[in-house]
């Protein structure tokens, strides 16, 4: 309860949560407001926003409703961001926990693997994975998660290194607890708060990575995503700039919301702030 109170004391955290809830509400209500296929032709191409009451945000190059694509695109962005974050955090926590707890050659091997993944920039590695395995929604989501795990792994390792010699861990060893019990029941719960906070960064980056892929037309073209819409608007950017600007604002708001929520969680869960 104290953490919740600290979270809601921060105006920026409350704003971020409000914006994120709005995006989630858009994703959940997409089929209610727009029961038809968002990629179906709906009207005359390149209608400006508010030019026709049926299309409050206008239409794209093919005459598809931009508002419908924004609502359904919220689903895609949250789905990719959420699932990719779960994959990245799961891999990162597993690798970081084993490396930090056992140390020695286990730590050396796992950290060299982590370094190998970080040799190439995330987006370059993502392009390689998509080129090899395809650009379906599932493939893109898994690929984004795979390129995002090294940072959570290093953070988890650092937490385990600082906690593995604490008194409560030594007490568990004295009581005969095995390594798995010590890792899962004693150390991991204490190491998770900073990892949970960092997960918001991973989610924000995942949304941006998918949007960048879609902008380059390397993501799944059969789904209504904000990145795909920005990519379409690139062809008419000088005249009908709104086609790219509207989904760009949606991405900006979503990433900002996730970042503010993460900062609020950091303020709420940071042990130093608890002492204050």
XYZ file of C-alpha atoms in Angstrom:
276
model
C 0.000 0.000 0.000
C 2.868 2.385 0.750
C 4.251 1.822 -2.755
C 0.838 2.617 -4.261
C 0.630 5.840 -2.244
C 4.121 6.849 -3.353
C 3.200 6.140 -6.959
C 0.107 8.347 -6.914
C 2.013 11.173 -5.233
C 3.851 11.708 -8.523
C 1.836 13.818 -11.005
C 3.863 12.549 -13.971
C 3.242 8.932 -12.952
C -0.498 9.567 -12.725
C -0.479 11.256 -16.149
C 1.440 8.317 -17.615
C -0.988 5.797 -16.118
C -3.962 7.791 -17.422
C -2.532 7.917 -20.949
C -1.721 4.214 -20.856
C -5.255 3.382 -19.708
C -6.616 5.443 -22.614
C -4.503 3.436 -25.074
C -5.621 0.164 -23.446
C -9.257 1.325 -23.655
C -8.783 2.060 -27.367
C -7.390 -1.426 -27.919
C -10.241 -3.095 -26.013
C -12.997 -1.080 -27.694
C -11.668 -1.246 -31.260
C -14.105 -3.943 -32.403
C -16.986 -2.119 -30.708
C -16.448 1.210 -32.464
C -15.165 -0.304 -35.711
C -16.665 -3.783 -36.204
C -15.502 -3.981 -39.845
C -12.030 -4.964 -40.994
C -9.841 -1.867 -40.419
C -7.975 -2.634 -43.660
C -11.159 -2.712 -45.753
C -11.787 0.132 -48.186
C -14.099 2.654 -46.563
C -14.155 5.868 -48.593
C -12.349 8.153 -50.992
C -8.539 8.029 -50.623
C -6.661 10.765 -48.778
C -9.563 12.531 -47.119
C -8.283 15.088 -44.629
C -9.332 14.755 -40.962
C -12.827 16.155 -40.249
C -13.548 16.575 -43.974
C -16.137 13.795 -43.656
C -17.966 13.036 -40.362
C -17.667 9.314 -41.115
C -13.881 9.559 -41.013
C -12.879 11.891 -38.150
C -9.166 11.244 -38.758
C -9.418 11.007 -42.534
C -8.468 8.165 -44.871
C -5.138 6.817 -46.097
C -3.756 6.283 -49.601
C -6.168 3.397 -50.260
C -9.269 4.968 -48.731
C -9.107 3.073 -45.423
C -10.328 4.700 -42.223
C -7.342 6.035 -40.259
C -9.289 6.161 -36.972
C -10.086 2.440 -37.253
C -6.421 1.674 -37.910
C -5.387 3.775 -34.903
C -7.744 1.845 -32.610
C -6.698 -1.571 -33.935
C -3.071 -0.464 -34.055
C -3.212 0.065 -30.305
C -3.859 -3.663 -29.968
C -0.857 -4.538 -32.120
C 1.508 -2.162 -30.312
C 0.433 -3.304 -26.841
C 0.511 -6.965 -27.889
C 3.989 -6.758 -29.391
C 5.283 -4.551 -26.577
C 3.832 -6.744 -23.826
C 4.745 -10.165 -25.229
C 8.210 -9.066 -26.370
C 8.850 -7.618 -22.905
C 7.805 -10.882 -21.245
C 10.159 -12.826 -23.527
C 13.050 -10.421 -22.955
C 12.576 -10.319 -19.171
C 12.155 -14.107 -18.906
C 15.376 -14.787 -20.824
C 17.211 -11.949 -19.086
C 16.192 -13.023 -15.588
C 17.144 -16.645 -16.269
C 20.569 -15.765 -17.667
C 21.263 -13.028 -15.106
C 20.160 -15.151 -12.146
C 22.374 -18.092 -13.091
C 25.353 -15.859 -13.854
C 25.022 -13.798 -10.689
C 24.330 -16.669 -8.333
C 26.953 -19.173 -9.462
C 29.661 -16.781 -10.696
C 32.940 -18.299 -11.936
C 32.925 -20.057 -15.309
C 29.104 -19.991 -15.463
C 29.175 -16.223 -15.167
C 31.967 -15.923 -17.749
C 30.197 -18.072 -20.344
C 26.789 -16.444 -19.937
C 28.203 -12.926 -19.980
C 30.245 -13.656 -23.116
C 27.022 -14.812 -24.794
C 25.378 -11.593 -23.619
C 28.269 -9.567 -25.015
C 27.921 -11.375 -28.344
C 24.271 -10.309 -28.570
C 25.222 -6.734 -27.757
C 27.951 -6.567 -30.390
C 25.386 -5.599 -33.028
C 22.851 -2.820 -32.426
C 19.362 -4.093 -31.554
C 17.786 -2.937 -34.776
C 20.475 -4.461 -37.017
C 20.112 -7.831 -35.266
C 16.340 -7.508 -35.541
C 16.625 -6.933 -39.295
C 18.737 -10.086 -39.602
C 16.215 -12.194 -37.668
C 13.271 -10.884 -39.675
C 15.135 -11.445 -42.955
C 15.903 -15.054 -41.987
C 12.656 -16.138 -40.307
C 10.058 -13.931 -41.983
C 7.976 -10.925 -41.014
C 4.785 -12.380 -39.580
C 3.398 -10.804 -36.428
C 4.502 -13.779 -34.308
C 8.007 -13.775 -35.763
C 8.426 -10.026 -35.269
C 7.237 -10.233 -31.661
C 9.603 -13.077 -30.784
C 12.474 -11.380 -32.615
C 11.959 -8.127 -30.710
C 11.997 -10.075 -27.443
C 15.177 -11.936 -28.415
C 17.125 -8.764 -29.229
C 15.983 -7.057 -25.993
C 17.071 -9.538 -23.293
C 20.758 -8.577 -22.667
C 19.990 -5.426 -20.636
C 17.585 -7.199 -18.211
C 20.161 -10.006 -17.923
C 22.922 -7.600 -16.856
C 20.594 -5.854 -14.407
C 19.483 -9.162 -12.862
C 23.093 -10.341 -12.612
C 24.099 -7.167 -10.797
C 21.252 -7.602 -8.308
C 22.141 -11.250 -7.680
C 25.810 -10.381 -7.143
C 24.815 -7.878 -4.465
C 22.331 -10.221 -2.761
C 23.889 -13.686 -2.903
C 26.097 -13.139 0.172
C 23.472 -11.422 2.324
C 22.530 -12.818 5.719
C 19.149 -14.199 4.680
C 20.794 -16.206 1.866
C 23.417 -17.601 4.217
C 20.659 -18.479 6.672
C 18.842 -20.374 3.908
C 21.994 -22.328 3.116
C 22.393 -23.169 6.788
C 18.834 -24.515 6.844
C 19.692 -26.813 3.923
C 17.853 -24.995 1.144
C 18.930 -25.984 -2.369
C 20.163 -23.627 -5.054
C 16.794 -23.541 -6.829
C 14.992 -22.629 -3.608
C 17.520 -19.931 -2.770
C 17.310 -18.433 -6.258
C 13.529 -18.539 -6.658
C 12.300 -17.979 -3.098
C 14.971 -15.863 -1.434
C 17.026 -13.842 -3.939
C 14.742 -13.389 -6.961
C 11.865 -11.638 -5.121
C 14.361 -9.083 -3.788
C 16.039 -8.655 -7.182
C 12.847 -8.209 -9.211
C 11.762 -4.594 -8.407
C 14.459 -2.884 -10.543
C 13.881 -5.459 -13.299
C 10.142 -4.726 -13.263
C 10.883 -1.024 -13.518
C 13.265 -1.586 -16.415
C 10.615 -3.675 -18.167
C 8.830 -0.419 -18.997
C 11.924 0.682 -20.935
C 11.997 -2.637 -22.784
C 8.317 -2.279 -23.683
C 8.759 1.270 -24.975
C 11.752 0.215 -27.102
C 9.830 -2.833 -28.378
C 7.000 -0.611 -29.635
C 9.509 1.655 -31.383
C 11.373 -1.293 -32.938
C 8.170 -2.741 -34.410
C 7.180 0.665 -35.730
C 10.585 1.086 -37.348
C 10.267 -2.332 -39.010
C 6.792 -1.485 -40.273
C 7.999 1.876 -41.568
C 10.565 0.002 -43.672
C 7.749 -2.361 -44.751
C 9.449 -5.319 -43.078
C 6.663 -6.047 -40.592
C 3.413 -7.917 -41.167
C 1.464 -5.944 -43.793
C -1.736 -7.889 -43.072
C -2.380 -6.185 -39.731
C -3.399 -2.621 -38.952
C -0.384 -1.232 -37.103
C 0.765 2.310 -36.480
C 4.092 1.623 -38.137
C 2.429 0.315 -41.303
C 0.304 3.455 -41.456
C 3.381 5.677 -41.081
C 5.040 3.705 -43.875
C 2.049 4.326 -46.144
C 2.121 8.027 -45.358
C 5.746 8.240 -46.421
C 4.658 8.236 -50.075
C 2.463 11.335 -49.608
C 4.375 13.010 -46.802
C 4.770 16.398 -48.507
C 1.065 16.869 -49.203
C -1.029 14.604 -46.946
C 1.346 14.642 -43.969
C -1.446 13.743 -41.550
C -1.340 10.082 -42.711
C 2.047 9.688 -40.986
C 1.597 12.341 -38.301
C -1.487 10.826 -36.633
C 0.005 7.353 -35.973
C 3.284 9.066 -35.081
C 1.505 10.978 -32.327
C -0.128 7.725 -31.145
C 3.297 6.068 -30.864
C 4.708 9.119 -29.084
C 1.881 9.174 -26.540
C 2.112 5.429 -25.885
C 5.889 5.410 -25.437
C 5.661 8.487 -23.210
C 2.941 6.841 -21.113
C 4.958 3.642 -20.646
C 8.067 5.659 -19.728
C 6.193 7.763 -17.170
C 4.653 4.653 -15.630
C 8.113 3.100 -15.387
C 9.498 6.212 -13.709
C 6.586 6.169 -11.273
C 7.265 2.533 -10.444
C 10.909 3.371 -9.867
C 9.956 6.133 -7.434
C 7.499 3.806 -5.668
C 9.757 0.746 -5.416
C 13.158 2.392 -4.908
C 14.336 1.383 -1.424
C 16.241 4.664 -0.986
C 13.044 6.623 -1.535
C 11.269 4.333 0.928
C 13.700 5.404 3.621
C 12.926 9.059 2.901
